[in-house]
Amino acid sequence: MFGCKEGFELIVTQPLGPGVYKKGSIDPYTIFSSFKDEEGKTGALLSFSGIVKAVGKNGKKVKKLVLEAYEESASEVIRRICDELVKKYDLRAAYIYHFVGEFNVGELIVFVFIASKSRNEGYPALVEAVKRYKSEPPIWKKEIYEDGTSEWIVED
């Protein structure tokens, strides 16, 4: 299973792997809240929720955000990131759910979920997951502003 340590099964009500999903197609909070480790080897569950901000990178007021992706390739890259994080930090699981579509200010656009033996492995893995999903998968972000203008955003 992508994003999980070999031999470990993430028991959830929506068993969907990491990747790119259309807005509203899944509920990552349901996946997070239904996590269960029957072996008892997980000591920390960490998450990051990325939401649309009201002010853009250029200081303008954002009306909405449009996210587009080469979905198949982006999902493949996200699965690879999750697999690499599991190996590097000896995690129980790592999941990144990135959404595409049109989003209003305050709406969820990405959800990262880490299950680890302890917070010591989990926190650095979470930070690395966020840095990598912002730069590696082919996902593009366009800010549409209150004044009617728009701009494609390049991540740092």
CSV table of C-alpha atoms in Angstrom, one decimal:
chain,number,residue,atom,x,y,z
A,1,MET,CA,0.0,0.0,0.0
A,2,PHE,CA,1.4,3.4,-1.0
A,3,GLY,CA,2.5,5.6,1.9
A,4,CYS,CA,2.6,2.8,4.5
A,5,LYS,CA,5.4,0.8,6.1
A,6,GLU,CA,5.5,-2.7,4.6
A,7,GLY,CA,3.3,-5.0,6.6
A,8,PHE,CA,1.3,-2.2,8.1
A,9,GLU,CA,-2.2,-1.6,7.1
A,10,LEU,CA,-3.9,1.7,7.7
A,11,ILE,CA,-7.5,0.9,8.7
A,12,VAL,CA,-9.8,3.6,7.5
A,13,THR,CA,-13.4,4.0,6.3
A,14,GLN,CA,-12.1,5.6,3.0
A,15,PRO,CA,-9.0,3.6,2.0
A,16,LEU,CA,-7.6,6.0,-0.6
A,17,GLY,CA,-3.9,6.4,-1.2
A,18,PRO,CA,-2.0,9.6,-1.4
A,19,GLY,CA,-2.4,11.7,-4.5
A,20,VAL,CA,-4.3,14.4,-6.3
A,21,TYR,CA,-8.1,14.5,-6.0
A,22,LYS,CA,-10.9,16.7,-7.2
A,23,LYS,CA,-12.3,19.2,-4.7
A,24,GLY,CA,-15.0,17.5,-2.6
A,25,SER,CA,-14.2,14.0,-3.8
A,26,ILE,CA,-12.9,12.8,-0.5
A,27,ASP,CA,-12.9,13.9,3.2
A,28,PRO,CA,-9.4,13.7,4.6
A,29,TYR,CA,-10.6,14.4,8.1
A,30,THR,CA,-12.6,11.2,8.0
A,31,ILE,CA,-9.5,9.3,7.0
A,32,PHE,CA,-7.5,10.9,9.8
A,33,SER,CA,-10.2,10.4,12.5
A,34,SER,CA,-10.7,6.8,11.5
A,35,PHE,CA,-7.1,5.9,11.8
A,36,LYS,CA,-6.5,2.7,13.9
A,37,ASP,CA,-3.3,0.9,14.6
A,38,GLU,CA,-4.2,-2.5,15.9
A,39,GLU,CA,-0.6,-3.4,16.5
A,40,GLY,CA,-0.2,-0.5,18.9
A,41,LYS,CA,3.1,0.7,17.4
A,42,THR,CA,1.9,4.2,16.5
A,43,GLY,CA,2.6,6.9,19.2
A,44,ALA,CA,1.9,10.0,17.2
A,45,LEU,CA,-0.6,11.2,14.5
A,46,LEU,CA,0.3,14.5,13.0
A,47,SER,CA,-1.5,16.5,10.3
A,48,PHE,CA,-1.2,19.7,8.3
A,49,SER,CA,-4.1,21.4,6.6
A,50,GLY,CA,-3.3,24.0,3.9
A,51,ILE,CA,-6.1,26.4,3.2
A,52,VAL,CA,-6.6,29.4,0.9
A,53,LYS,CA,-5.4,32.6,2.4
A,54,ALA,CA,-7.2,36.0,2.0
A,55,VAL,CA,-4.1,37.8,0.9
A,56,GLY,CA,-1.9,36.7,-2.0
A,57,LYS,CA,1.9,36.6,-2.3
A,58,ASN,CA,1.8,40.0,-3.9
A,59,GLY,CA,-0.3,41.5,-1.1
A,60,LYS,CA,-3.6,41.7,-3.1
A,61,LYS,CA,-6.9,40.5,-1.7
A,62,VAL,CA,-7.7,37.0,-3.0
A,63,LYS,CA,-11.2,36.1,-4.2
A,64,LYS,CA,-10.4,32.5,-5.1
A,65,LEU,CA,-7.7,30.1,-6.0
A,66,VAL,CA,-7.6,27.8,-9.0
A,67,LEU,CA,-5.5,24.6,-8.7
A,68,GLU,CA,-4.6,22.6,-11.7
A,69,ALA,CA,-2.4,19.5,-12.1
A,70,TYR,CA,-1.2,16.9,-14.4
A,71,GLU,CA,-3.1,14.5,-12.1
A,72,GLU,CA,-1.6,11.2,-13.0
A,73,SER,CA,2.0,12.4,-12.8
A,74,ALA,CA,1.3,14.6,-9.7
A,75,SER,CA,-0.3,11.6,-7.9
A,76,GLU,CA,2.7,9.4,-8.8
A,77,VAL,CA,5.1,12.0,-7.5
A,78,ILE,CA,3.1,12.4,-4.3
A,79,ARG,CA,3.0,8.6,-3.7
A,80,ARG,CA,6.8,8.5,-4.2
A,81,ILE,CA,7.3,11.3,-1.7
A,82,CYS,CA,5.2,9.5,0.8
A,83,ASP,CA,7.0,6.2,0.3
A,84,GLU,CA,10.4,7.9,0.7
A,85,LEU,CA,9.3,9.6,3.9
A,86,VAL,CA,8.1,6.3,5.3
A,87,LYS,CA,11.6,4.8,4.7
A,88,LYS,CA,13.6,7.9,5.7
A,89,TYR,CA,11.9,8.5,9.0
A,90,ASP,CA,10.7,4.9,9.7
A,91,LEU,CA,7.1,6.0,9.7
A,92,ARG,CA,4.0,3.9,10.1
A,93,ALA,CA,2.3,5.9,7.3
A,94,ALA,CA,2.6,9.1,5.3
A,95,TYR,CA,-0.3,10.5,3.2
A,96,ILE,CA,-0.6,13.7,1.2
A,97,TYR,CA,-4.0,14.6,-0.3
A,98,HIS,CA,-3.8,17.5,-2.7
A,99,PHE,CA,-7.0,18.9,-4.2
A,100,VAL,CA,-7.6,20.6,-7.6
A,101,GLY,CA,-10.4,22.8,-8.7
A,102,GLU,CA,-11.7,26.3,-7.7
A,103,PHE,CA,-11.4,27.2,-4.0
A,104,ASN,CA,-12.7,30.1,-2.0
A,105,VAL,CA,-10.8,31.8,0.8
A,106,GLY,CA,-10.6,29.5,3.8
A,107,GLU,CA,-11.2,26.2,1.9
A,108,LEU,CA,-8.9,23.2,2.3
A,109,ILE,CA,-6.5,22.6,-0.6
A,110,VAL,CA,-4.1,20.1,0.9
A,111,PHE,CA,-4.0,17.7,3.8
A,112,VAL,CA,-0.9,15.9,5.1
A,113,PHE,CA,-1.1,13.0,7.5
A,114,ILE,CA,1.8,11.3,9.3
A,115,ALA,CA,1.6,8.3,11.6
A,116,SER,CA,4.9,7.6,13.5
A,117,LYS,CA,6.3,5.7,16.4
A,118,SER,CA,6.8,9.1,18.2
A,119,ARG,CA,6.7,12.8,17.6
A,120,ASN,CA,10.5,12.7,17.1
A,121,GLU,CA,10.1,11.0,13.7
A,122,GLY,CA,6.8,12.6,12.9
A,123,TYR,CA,7.5,16.3,13.1
A,124,PRO,CA,10.5,16.4,10.7
A,125,ALA,CA,8.7,14.1,8.3
A,126,LEU,CA,5.7,16.5,8.3
A,127,VAL,CA,7.9,19.5,7.6
A,128,GLU,CA,9.6,17.7,4.8
A,129,ALA,CA,6.3,16.5,3.3
A,130,VAL,CA,5.0,20.1,3.2
A,131,LYS,CA,8.2,21.4,1.6
A,132,ARG,CA,8.2,18.6,-1.0
A,133,TYR,CA,4.5,18.7,-2.1
A,134,LYS,CA,4.9,22.4,-2.7
A,135,SER,CA,7.8,21.9,-5.2
A,136,GLU,CA,7.9,18.5,-6.7
A,137,PRO,CA,4.5,17.5,-8.2
A,138,PRO,CA,3.3,19.2,-11.4
A,139,ILE,CA,0.5,21.3,-9.6
A,140,TRP,CA,-0.2,24.9,-10.6
A,141,LYS,CA,-1.8,27.6,-8.6
A,142,LYS,CA,-3.6,30.7,-9.9
A,143,GLU,CA,-4.7,33.5,-7.6
A,144,ILE,CA,-7.8,35.4,-8.7
A,145,TYR,CA,-8.0,38.7,-7.0
A,146,GLU,CA,-10.9,40.9,-5.8
A,147,ASP,CA,-9.9,43.6,-8.3
A,148,GLY,CA,-10.5,41.2,-11.2
A,149,THR,CA,-6.9,40.4,-12.0
A,150,SER,CA,-5.1,37.1,-11.6
A,151,GLU,CA,-1.7,35.7,-11.4
A,152,TRP,CA,-0.1,32.2,-11.6
A,153,ILE,CA,2.0,31.6,-8.5
A,154,VAL,CA,5.5,30.2,-8.4
A,155,GLU,CA,6.4,28.5,-5.1
A,156,ASP,CA,9.6,29.3,-3.4
